[in-house]
Amino acid sequence: MSRTLTIVVLSALLVASALNQLKLRRWERLTGRWDRWAVLPHFAFFAPEPGHAGTHLVLRDRGENGWTGWHEVPLSPRTRWRFVWNPARYERKAVQDLLSGIARDAQEIDDPHALTLTSCYLGLAAWADAQPPAVPGATERQFAVLQTVGHGGDRDLRPAILSRPLRRA
């Protein structure tokens, strides 16, 4: 009896999970009512333009000899064990969410000075400021968000955001 019940429940979950991938409006309304804990998975393996664009956060510091060169903030490297243990995914996801939030806010806010007061911008500024300085005794830090579009030699680099210099404590 319990074996049959287990097979029925797991089969129902398999069918429901498959239906959840199909973007059916009636199915989404139905699952929206009873799947409050997001038990059914939704996979999004392919982007509209996979591998086409990237976002990078770069920093520079002002020391005694002026500004350093720009350098990309290194996020934790991907390891071959990331499928088992990957705490760095939270850092990468948080930075990407902040960058996406800034891009969304930039479309809604006309005043660039007002953009610097949004929670996403302030969160990214705090995260950038928390990174170790490139030179000892740096007094200011500036960050920029760059977007790369394209592949290989055809890749185009576009500045998306350039912060004002931040005073370092």
Short mmCIF file of N, CA and C in Angstrom, two decimals:
data_model
loop_
_atom_site.label_atom_id
_atom_site.label_comp_id
_atom_site.label_asym_id
_atom_site.label_seq_id
_atom_site.Cartn_x
_atom_site.Cartn_y
_atom_site.Cartn_z
N MET A 1 0.82 -1.20 0.00
CA MET A 1 0.00 0.00 0.00
C MET A 1 0.86 1.27 0.00
N SER A 2 1.86 1.32 0.92
CA SER A 2 2.70 2.51 0.98
C SER A 2 3.58 2.65 -0.26
N ARG A 3 3.97 1.50 -0.83
CA ARG A 3 4.76 1.56 -2.05
C ARG A 3 3.95 2.13 -3.20
N THR A 4 2.72 1.72 -3.32
CA THR A 4 1.83 2.22 -4.36
C THR A 4 1.59 3.71 -4.19
N LEU A 5 1.37 4.15 -2.95
CA LEU A 5 1.15 5.56 -2.67
C LEU A 5 2.39 6.38 -3.04
N THR A 6 3.57 5.87 -2.72
CA THR A 6 4.82 6.55 -3.05
C THR A 6 4.96 6.70 -4.56
N ILE A 7 4.68 5.64 -5.29
CA ILE A 7 4.78 5.67 -6.75
C ILE A 7 3.78 6.67 -7.33
N VAL A 8 2.58 6.72 -6.81
CA VAL A 8 1.56 7.65 -7.31
C VAL A 8 1.99 9.09 -7.03
N VAL A 9 2.47 9.37 -5.82
CA VAL A 9 2.87 10.73 -5.46
C VAL A 9 4.06 11.18 -6.30
N LEU A 10 5.08 10.34 -6.42
CA LEU A 10 6.25 10.70 -7.22
C LEU A 10 5.91 10.85 -8.70
N SER A 11 5.02 10.04 -9.22
CA SER A 11 4.59 10.17 -10.61
C SER A 11 3.84 11.47 -10.82
N ALA A 12 2.99 11.83 -9.87
CA ALA A 12 2.25 13.09 -9.96
C ALA A 12 3.22 14.27 -9.92
N LEU A 13 4.24 14.20 -9.06
CA LEU A 13 5.25 15.27 -9.01
C LEU A 13 6.03 15.36 -10.31
N LEU A 14 6.34 14.23 -10.92
CA LEU A 14 7.06 14.23 -12.18
C LEU A 14 6.23 14.89 -13.29
N VAL A 15 4.97 14.52 -13.38
CA VAL A 15 4.09 15.11 -14.39
C VAL A 15 3.90 16.60 -14.12
N ALA A 16 3.67 16.98 -12.87
CA ALA A 16 3.49 18.39 -12.51
C ALA A 16 4.75 19.20 -12.80
N SER A 17 5.92 18.61 -12.53
CA SER A 17 7.18 19.30 -12.82
C SER A 17 7.36 19.51 -14.32
N ALA A 18 6.99 18.52 -15.11
CA ALA A 18 7.09 18.64 -16.57
C ALA A 18 6.13 19.72 -17.07
N LEU A 19 4.91 19.74 -16.56
CA LEU A 19 3.95 20.77 -16.96
C LEU A 19 4.41 22.17 -16.56
N ASN A 20 5.16 22.26 -15.48
CA ASN A 20 5.62 23.55 -14.98
C ASN A 20 6.65 24.19 -15.91
N GLN A 21 7.21 23.43 -16.82
CA GLN A 21 8.21 23.97 -17.74
C GLN A 21 7.59 24.54 -19.02
N LEU A 22 6.28 24.33 -19.23
CA LEU A 22 5.66 24.64 -20.50
C LEU A 22 5.05 26.03 -20.62
N LYS A 23 5.06 26.83 -19.57
CA LYS A 23 4.52 28.19 -19.61
C LYS A 23 3.05 28.22 -20.01
N LEU A 24 2.25 27.34 -19.44
CA LEU A 24 0.82 27.32 -19.70
C LEU A 24 0.13 28.24 -18.69
N ARG A 25 -0.62 29.20 -19.19
CA ARG A 25 -1.23 30.22 -18.33
C ARG A 25 -2.17 29.59 -17.29
N ARG A 26 -3.01 28.67 -17.72
CA ARG A 26 -3.95 28.04 -16.77
C ARG A 26 -3.19 27.24 -15.71
N TRP A 27 -2.13 26.56 -16.13
CA TRP A 27 -1.32 25.78 -15.18
C TRP A 27 -0.64 26.70 -14.17
N GLU A 28 -0.11 27.83 -14.64
CA GLU A 28 0.55 28.78 -13.73
C GLU A 28 -0.42 29.36 -12.71
N ARG A 29 -1.66 29.62 -13.14
CA ARG A 29 -2.67 30.11 -12.18
C ARG A 29 -2.99 29.04 -11.15
N LEU A 30 -3.11 27.81 -11.59
CA LEU A 30 -3.42 26.71 -10.68
C LEU A 30 -2.29 26.49 -9.68
N THR A 31 -1.07 26.42 -10.17
CA THR A 31 0.06 26.18 -9.26
C THR A 31 0.34 27.38 -8.38
N GLY A 32 -0.02 28.58 -8.87
CA GLY A 32 0.16 29.78 -8.05
C GLY A 32 -0.66 29.74 -6.78
N ARG A 33 -1.77 29.02 -6.82
CA ARG A 33 -2.64 28.91 -5.63
C ARG A 33 -2.12 27.91 -4.61
N TRP A 34 -1.63 26.76 -5.08
CA TRP A 34 -1.28 25.72 -4.11
C TRP A 34 0.21 25.45 -3.96
N ASP A 35 1.04 25.95 -4.84
CA ASP A 35 2.49 25.71 -4.72
C ASP A 35 3.16 26.91 -4.06
N ARG A 36 2.76 27.24 -2.87
CA ARG A 36 3.28 28.40 -2.14
C ARG A 36 4.76 28.26 -1.77
N TRP A 37 5.22 27.04 -1.58
CA TRP A 37 6.61 26.82 -1.17
C TRP A 37 7.51 26.52 -2.36
N ALA A 38 7.02 26.69 -3.56
CA ALA A 38 7.78 26.46 -4.79
C ALA A 38 8.39 25.07 -4.83
N VAL A 39 7.56 24.07 -4.59
CA VAL A 39 8.00 22.68 -4.62
C VAL A 39 8.30 22.26 -6.05
N LEU A 40 7.49 22.73 -6.98
CA LEU A 40 7.69 22.36 -8.38
C LEU A 40 8.82 23.19 -8.98
N PRO A 41 9.79 22.55 -9.58
CA PRO A 41 10.93 23.29 -10.15
C PRO A 41 10.55 23.99 -11.44
N HIS A 42 11.25 25.06 -11.71
CA HIS A 42 11.13 25.76 -12.99
C HIS A 42 12.55 26.00 -13.49
N PHE A 43 12.90 25.37 -14.58
CA PHE A 43 14.25 25.48 -15.11
C PHE A 43 14.28 26.48 -16.25
N ALA A 44 15.30 27.32 -16.27
CA ALA A 44 15.50 28.29 -17.35
C ALA A 44 16.94 28.14 -17.82
N PHE A 45 17.18 27.11 -18.61
CA PHE A 45 18.55 26.82 -19.04
C PHE A 45 19.07 27.79 -20.09
N PHE A 46 18.19 28.30 -20.93
CA PHE A 46 18.65 29.07 -22.07
C PHE A 46 18.13 30.49 -22.01
N ALA A 47 19.05 31.44 -22.15
CA ALA A 47 18.67 32.85 -22.19
C ALA A 47 18.24 33.18 -23.62
N PRO A 48 17.56 34.33 -23.81
CA PRO A 48 17.19 34.69 -25.18
C PRO A 48 18.40 34.81 -26.11
N GLU A 49 19.53 35.31 -25.58
CA GLU A 49 20.77 35.38 -26.35
C GLU A 49 21.88 34.82 -25.47
N PRO A 50 22.00 33.50 -25.37
CA PRO A 50 22.95 32.92 -24.43
C PRO A 50 24.39 33.31 -24.74
N GLY A 51 25.15 33.64 -23.70
CA GLY A 51 26.55 33.96 -23.84
C GLY A 51 26.82 35.23 -24.61
N HIS A 52 25.84 36.08 -24.75
CA HIS A 52 25.98 37.27 -25.59
C HIS A 52 26.50 38.47 -24.82
N ALA A 53 26.09 38.63 -23.56
CA ALA A 53 26.46 39.82 -22.80
C ALA A 53 26.97 39.43 -21.42
N GLY A 54 27.83 40.27 -20.89
CA GLY A 54 28.34 40.05 -19.55
C GLY A 54 28.44 41.38 -18.81
N THR A 55 28.41 41.33 -17.51
CA THR A 55 28.52 42.53 -16.69
C THR A 55 29.71 42.37 -15.77
N HIS A 56 30.50 43.43 -15.65
CA HIS A 56 31.72 43.37 -14.86
C HIS A 56 31.79 44.60 -13.95
N LEU A 57 32.25 44.38 -12.74
CA LEU A 57 32.45 45.46 -11.79
C LEU A 57 33.94 45.72 -11.68
N VAL A 58 34.35 46.97 -11.94
CA VAL A 58 35.77 47.33 -11.85
C VAL A 58 35.93 48.45 -10.82
N LEU A 59 37.11 48.47 -10.20
CA LEU A 59 37.42 49.45 -9.16
C LEU A 59 38.75 50.12 -9.44
N ARG A 60 38.92 51.28 -8.85
CA ARG A 60 40.23 51.91 -8.79
C ARG A 60 40.30 52.70 -7.49
N ASP A 61 41.52 52.85 -6.97
CA ASP A 61 41.75 53.54 -5.71
C ASP A 61 42.67 54.73 -5.93
N ARG A 62 42.51 55.74 -5.05
CA ARG A 62 43.42 56.88 -5.07
C ARG A 62 44.34 56.75 -3.87
N GLY A 63 45.62 56.70 -4.16
CA GLY A 63 46.63 56.64 -3.11
C GLY A 63 47.48 57.89 -3.14
N GLU A 64 48.64 57.82 -2.56
CA GLU A 64 49.55 58.98 -2.53
C GLU A 64 50.00 59.40 -3.92
N ASN A 65 50.12 58.44 -4.83
CA ASN A 65 50.61 58.73 -6.19
C ASN A 65 49.49 58.89 -7.22
N GLY A 66 48.28 59.14 -6.77
CA GLY A 66 47.15 59.32 -7.68
C GLY A 66 46.32 58.05 -7.82
N TRP A 67 45.52 58.03 -8.88
CA TRP A 67 44.62 56.90 -9.11
C TRP A 67 45.36 55.69 -9.65
N THR A 68 44.98 54.52 -9.19
CA THR A 68 45.51 53.27 -9.75
C THR A 68 44.76 52.99 -11.05
N GLY A 69 45.19 51.97 -11.74
CA GLY A 69 44.44 51.54 -12.92
C GLY A 69 43.18 50.80 -12.49
N TRP A 70 42.26 50.66 -13.42
CA TRP A 70 41.03 49.93 -13.13
C TRP A 70 41.34 48.43 -13.05
N HIS A 71 40.73 47.74 -12.12
CA HIS A 71 40.87 46.28 -12.04
C HIS A 71 39.52 45.68 -11.71
N GLU A 72 39.26 44.54 -12.31
CA GLU A 72 37.98 43.87 -12.08
C GLU A 72 37.97 43.24 -10.69
N VAL A 73 36.83 43.34 -10.05
CA VAL A 73 36.68 42.71 -8.73
C VAL A 73 36.61 41.21 -8.94
N PRO A 74 37.56 40.49 -8.36
CA PRO A 74 37.54 39.05 -8.57
C PRO A 74 36.47 38.41 -7.68
N LEU A 75 35.52 37.77 -8.31
CA LEU A 75 34.56 36.98 -7.54
C LEU A 75 35.21 35.63 -7.28
N SER A 76 34.72 34.93 -6.31
CA SER A 76 35.32 33.64 -5.96
C SER A 76 35.36 32.74 -7.18
N PRO A 77 36.49 32.08 -7.39
CA PRO A 77 36.61 31.24 -8.59
C PRO A 77 35.69 30.02 -8.52
N ARG A 78 35.32 29.56 -9.68
CA ARG A 78 34.50 28.35 -9.76
C ARG A 78 35.42 27.14 -9.60
N THR A 79 35.03 26.23 -8.77
CA THR A 79 35.82 25.02 -8.56
C THR A 79 35.09 23.81 -9.15
N ARG A 80 35.79 22.72 -9.27
CA ARG A 80 35.12 21.54 -9.82
C ARG A 80 34.17 20.91 -8.82
N TRP A 81 34.25 21.30 -7.55
CA TRP A 81 33.36 20.77 -6.51
C TRP A 81 32.15 21.67 -6.27
N ARG A 82 31.93 22.66 -7.15
CA ARG A 82 30.86 23.62 -6.91
C ARG A 82 29.47 22.97 -6.89
N PHE A 83 29.31 21.81 -7.51
CA PHE A 83 28.01 21.14 -7.48
C PHE A 83 27.71 20.59 -6.09
N VAL A 84 28.74 20.41 -5.25
CA VAL A 84 28.54 19.93 -3.90
C VAL A 84 28.56 21.09 -2.90
N TRP A 85 29.55 21.96 -3.04
CA TRP A 85 29.73 23.06 -2.09
C TRP A 85 30.15 24.30 -2.86
N ASN A 86 29.28 25.31 -2.87
CA ASN A 86 29.56 26.49 -3.66
C ASN A 86 29.01 27.74 -2.97
N PRO A 87 29.61 28.15 -1.86
CA PRO A 87 29.11 29.36 -1.19
C PRO A 87 29.32 30.62 -2.01
N ALA A 88 30.23 30.60 -2.98
CA ALA A 88 30.50 31.80 -3.79
C ALA A 88 29.33 32.14 -4.70
N ARG A 89 28.44 31.18 -4.94
CA ARG A 89 27.31 31.48 -5.84
C ARG A 89 26.44 32.58 -5.26
N TYR A 90 26.39 32.70 -3.94
CA TYR A 90 25.59 33.76 -3.32
C TYR A 90 26.19 35.13 -3.60
N GLU A 91 27.51 35.21 -3.56
CA GLU A 91 28.19 36.48 -3.83
C GLU A 91 27.97 36.88 -5.29
N ARG A 92 28.18 35.95 -6.21
CA ARG A 92 27.97 36.26 -7.62
C ARG A 92 26.52 36.65 -7.89
N LYS A 93 25.60 35.92 -7.30
CA LYS A 93 24.17 36.20 -7.50
C LYS A 93 23.80 37.55 -6.92
N ALA A 94 24.34 37.89 -5.75
CA ALA A 94 24.03 39.17 -5.12
C ALA A 94 24.53 40.33 -5.98
N VAL A 95 25.75 40.22 -6.49
CA VAL A 95 26.30 41.29 -7.33
C VAL A 95 25.48 41.41 -8.61
N GLN A 96 25.14 40.30 -9.24
CA GLN A 96 24.33 40.36 -10.46
C GLN A 96 22.95 40.95 -10.19
N ASP A 97 22.35 40.60 -9.06
CA ASP A 97 21.04 41.17 -8.71
C ASP A 97 21.13 42.67 -8.48
N LEU A 98 22.20 43.12 -7.82
CA LEU A 98 22.38 44.56 -7.61
C LEU A 98 22.56 45.29 -8.94
N LEU A 99 23.36 44.71 -9.83
CA LEU A 99 23.58 45.31 -11.14
C LEU A 99 22.29 45.36 -11.95
N SER A 100 21.51 44.29 -11.89
CA SER A 100 20.22 44.27 -12.59
C SER A 100 19.27 45.30 -12.00
N GLY A 101 19.29 45.43 -10.67
CA GLY A 101 18.44 46.41 -10.02
C GLY A 101 18.80 47.83 -10.40
N ILE A 102 20.09 48.10 -10.50
CA ILE A 102 20.54 49.43 -10.92
C ILE A 102 20.10 49.71 -12.35
N ALA A 103 20.24 48.72 -13.23
CA ALA A 103 19.81 48.90 -14.61
C ALA A 103 18.31 49.17 -14.69
N ARG A 104 17.54 48.44 -13.89
CA ARG A 104 16.09 48.65 -13.86
C ARG A 104 15.76 50.04 -13.33
N ASP A 105 16.43 50.43 -12.24
CA ASP A 105 16.18 51.75 -11.66
C ASP A 105 16.59 52.87 -12.62
N ALA A 106 17.67 52.66 -13.37
CA ALA A 106 18.15 53.69 -14.30
C ALA A 106 17.13 53.95 -15.40
N GLN A 107 16.34 52.94 -15.77
CA GLN A 107 15.31 53.14 -16.78
C GLN A 107 14.14 53.96 -16.23
N GLU A 108 13.91 53.88 -14.93
CA GLU A 108 12.77 54.56 -14.32
C GLU A 108 13.10 55.95 -13.78
N ILE A 109 14.38 56.20 -13.49
CA ILE A 109 14.79 57.45 -12.87
C ILE A 109 15.58 58.28 -13.89
N ASP A 110 15.13 59.49 -14.12
CA ASP A 110 15.80 60.35 -15.10
C ASP A 110 17.03 61.04 -14.51
N ASP A 111 16.99 61.36 -13.23
CA ASP A 111 18.06 62.11 -12.59
C ASP A 111 19.17 61.16 -12.13
N PRO A 112 20.39 61.27 -12.71
CA PRO A 112 21.47 60.35 -12.31
C PRO A 112 21.86 60.50 -10.84
N HIS A 113 21.66 61.68 -10.26
CA HIS A 113 21.98 61.86 -8.84
C HIS A 113 20.99 61.10 -7.97
N ALA A 114 19.74 61.00 -8.40
CA ALA A 114 18.73 60.26 -7.64
C ALA A 114 19.03 58.76 -7.69
N LEU A 115 19.65 58.29 -8.78
CA LEU A 115 20.00 56.88 -8.89
C LEU A 115 20.97 56.47 -7.79
N THR A 116 21.83 57.40 -7.36
CA THR A 116 22.81 57.07 -6.32
C THR A 116 22.16 56.89 -4.95
N LEU A 117 20.88 57.18 -4.83
CA LEU A 117 20.17 57.01 -3.56
C LEU A 117 19.31 55.75 -3.53
N THR A 118 19.33 54.97 -4.60
CA THR A 118 18.54 53.74 -4.61
C THR A 118 19.24 52.67 -3.78
N SER A 119 18.46 51.73 -3.31
CA SER A 119 19.03 50.68 -2.45
C SER A 119 20.03 49.81 -3.22
N CYS A 120 19.79 49.55 -4.49
CA CYS A 120 20.72 48.72 -5.27
C CYS A 120 22.06 49.42 -5.45
N TYR A 121 22.03 50.71 -5.76
CA TYR A 121 23.28 51.46 -5.93
C TYR A 121 24.04 51.53 -4.61
N LEU A 122 23.33 51.82 -3.54
CA LEU A 122 23.99 51.91 -2.23
C LEU A 122 24.55 50.56 -1.80
N GLY A 123 23.83 49.49 -2.10
CA GLY A 123 24.33 48.15 -1.78
C GLY A 123 25.59 47.82 -2.56
N LEU A 124 25.60 48.16 -3.85
CA LEU A 124 26.79 47.91 -4.67
C LEU A 124 27.96 48.78 -4.22
N ALA A 125 27.67 50.04 -3.87
CA ALA A 125 28.73 50.94 -3.38
C ALA A 125 29.33 50.40 -2.09
N ALA A 126 28.49 49.91 -1.19
CA ALA A 126 28.99 49.35 0.08
C ALA A 126 29.82 48.10 -0.19
N TRP A 127 29.36 47.26 -1.12
CA TRP A 127 30.09 46.04 -1.43
C TRP A 127 31.44 46.38 -2.06
N ALA A 128 31.44 47.35 -2.99
CA ALA A 128 32.70 47.77 -3.63
C ALA A 128 33.66 48.37 -2.61
N ASP A 129 33.12 49.16 -1.69
CA ASP A 129 33.96 49.79 -0.67
C ASP A 129 34.55 48.77 0.30
N ALA A 130 33.88 47.65 0.48
CA ALA A 130 34.35 46.62 1.41
C ALA A 130 35.49 45.78 0.84
N GLN A 131 35.77 45.92 -0.46
CA GLN A 131 36.85 45.14 -1.06
C GLN A 131 38.20 45.69 -0.59
N PRO A 132 39.21 44.82 -0.49
CA PRO A 132 40.53 45.30 -0.04
C PRO A 132 41.09 46.35 -0.99
N PRO A 133 41.80 47.34 -0.46
CA PRO A 133 42.36 48.39 -1.31
C PRO A 133 43.48 47.86 -2.20
N ALA A 134 43.60 48.47 -3.37
CA ALA A 134 44.67 48.09 -4.31
C ALA A 134 46.01 48.64 -3.86
N VAL A 135 46.00 49.75 -3.14
CA VAL A 135 47.23 50.35 -2.61
C VAL A 135 47.02 50.64 -1.13
N PRO A 136 48.05 50.46 -0.31
CA PRO A 136 47.90 50.76 1.12
C PRO A 136 47.62 52.25 1.32
N GLY A 137 46.75 52.55 2.25
CA GLY A 137 46.44 53.94 2.57
C GLY A 137 45.59 54.65 1.54
N ALA A 138 44.83 53.92 0.73
CA ALA A 138 43.98 54.54 -0.27
C ALA A 138 42.95 55.43 0.42
N THR A 139 42.75 56.62 -0.11
CA THR A 139 41.83 57.58 0.51
C THR A 139 40.48 57.63 -0.19
N GLU A 140 40.43 57.22 -1.47
CA GLU A 140 39.18 57.24 -2.22
C GLU A 140 39.08 55.99 -3.08
N ARG A 141 37.85 55.64 -3.41
CA ARG A 141 37.61 54.50 -4.30
C ARG A 141 36.52 54.91 -5.28
N GLN A 142 36.68 54.44 -6.50
CA GLN A 142 35.67 54.66 -7.52
C GLN A 142 35.36 53.32 -8.16
N PHE A 143 34.11 53.09 -8.48
CA PHE A 143 33.76 51.85 -9.16
C PHE A 143 32.99 52.16 -10.44
N ALA A 144 33.02 51.20 -11.33
CA ALA A 144 32.29 51.31 -12.59
C ALA A 144 31.71 49.95 -12.93
N VAL A 145 30.60 49.99 -13.62
CA VAL A 145 29.98 48.77 -14.13
C VAL A 145 30.15 48.80 -15.64
N LEU A 146 30.77 47.75 -16.16
CA LEU A 146 31.02 47.64 -17.60
C LEU A 146 30.20 46.48 -18.15
N GLN A 147 29.72 46.64 -19.36
CA GLN A 147 29.00 45.56 -20.03
C GLN A 147 29.77 45.16 -21.26
N THR A 148 29.93 43.86 -21.44
CA THR A 148 30.55 43.34 -22.66
C THR A 148 29.44 42.74 -23.50
N VAL A 149 29.51 43.01 -24.79
CA VAL A 149 28.52 42.50 -25.72
C VAL A 149 29.25 41.86 -26.88
N GLY A 150 28.85 40.66 -27.23
CA GLY A 150 29.47 39.97 -28.35
C GLY A 150 30.40 38.86 -27.89
N HIS A 151 31.14 38.31 -28.85
CA HIS A 151 32.04 37.18 -28.59
C HIS A 151 33.43 37.48 -29.12
N GLY A 152 34.45 36.95 -28.45
CA GLY A 152 35.82 36.99 -28.93
C GLY A 152 36.30 38.37 -29.34
N GLY A 153 36.90 38.47 -30.54
CA GLY A 153 37.42 39.73 -31.03
C GLY A 153 36.35 40.75 -31.37
N ASP A 154 35.11 40.29 -31.54
CA ASP A 154 34.00 41.19 -31.84
C ASP A 154 33.36 41.74 -30.57
N ARG A 155 33.95 41.44 -29.43
CA ARG A 155 33.37 41.88 -28.16
C ARG A 155 33.51 43.38 -28.00
N ASP A 156 32.43 44.01 -27.59
CA ASP A 156 32.38 45.45 -27.40
C ASP A 156 32.23 45.73 -25.91
N LEU A 157 33.02 46.67 -25.39
CA LEU A 157 32.98 47.03 -23.97
C LEU A 157 32.27 48.37 -23.83
N ARG A 158 31.22 48.40 -23.01
CA ARG A 158 30.44 49.62 -22.83
C ARG A 158 30.33 49.97 -21.35
N PRO A 159 30.66 51.20 -20.98
CA PRO A 159 30.46 51.60 -19.58
C PRO A 159 28.98 51.80 -19.32
N ALA A 160 28.49 51.23 -18.22
CA ALA A 160 27.09 51.38 -17.86
C ALA A 160 26.93 52.39 -16.73
N ILE A 161 27.81 52.33 -15.74
CA ILE A 161 27.73 53.21 -14.57
C ILE A 161 29.14 53.59 -14.15
N LEU A 162 29.33 54.83 -13.83
CA LEU A 162 30.58 55.30 -13.26
C LEU A 162 30.23 56.06 -11.98
N SER A 163 30.75 55.58 -10.87
CA SER A 163 30.42 56.21 -9.59
C SER A 163 31.28 57.46 -9.38
N ARG A 164 30.81 58.29 -8.49
CA ARG A 164 31.66 59.38 -8.02
C ARG A 164 32.64 58.78 -7.02
N PRO A 165 33.78 59.40 -6.80
CA PRO A 165 34.73 58.85 -5.84
C PRO A 165 34.12 58.75 -4.44
N LEU A 166 34.36 57.63 -3.79
CA LEU A 166 33.86 57.37 -2.44
C LEU A 166 35.02 57.58 -1.46
N ARG A 167 34.79 58.32 -0.42
CA ARG A 167 35.81 58.50 0.63
C ARG A 167 35.99 57.20 1.38
N ARG A 168 37.25 56.85 1.62
CA ARG A 168 37.55 55.63 2.40
C ARG A 168 37.87 56.03 3.81
N ALA A 169 37.45 55.23 4.74
CA ALA A 169 37.70 55.52 6.15
C ALA A 169 39.09 55.11 6.57
#
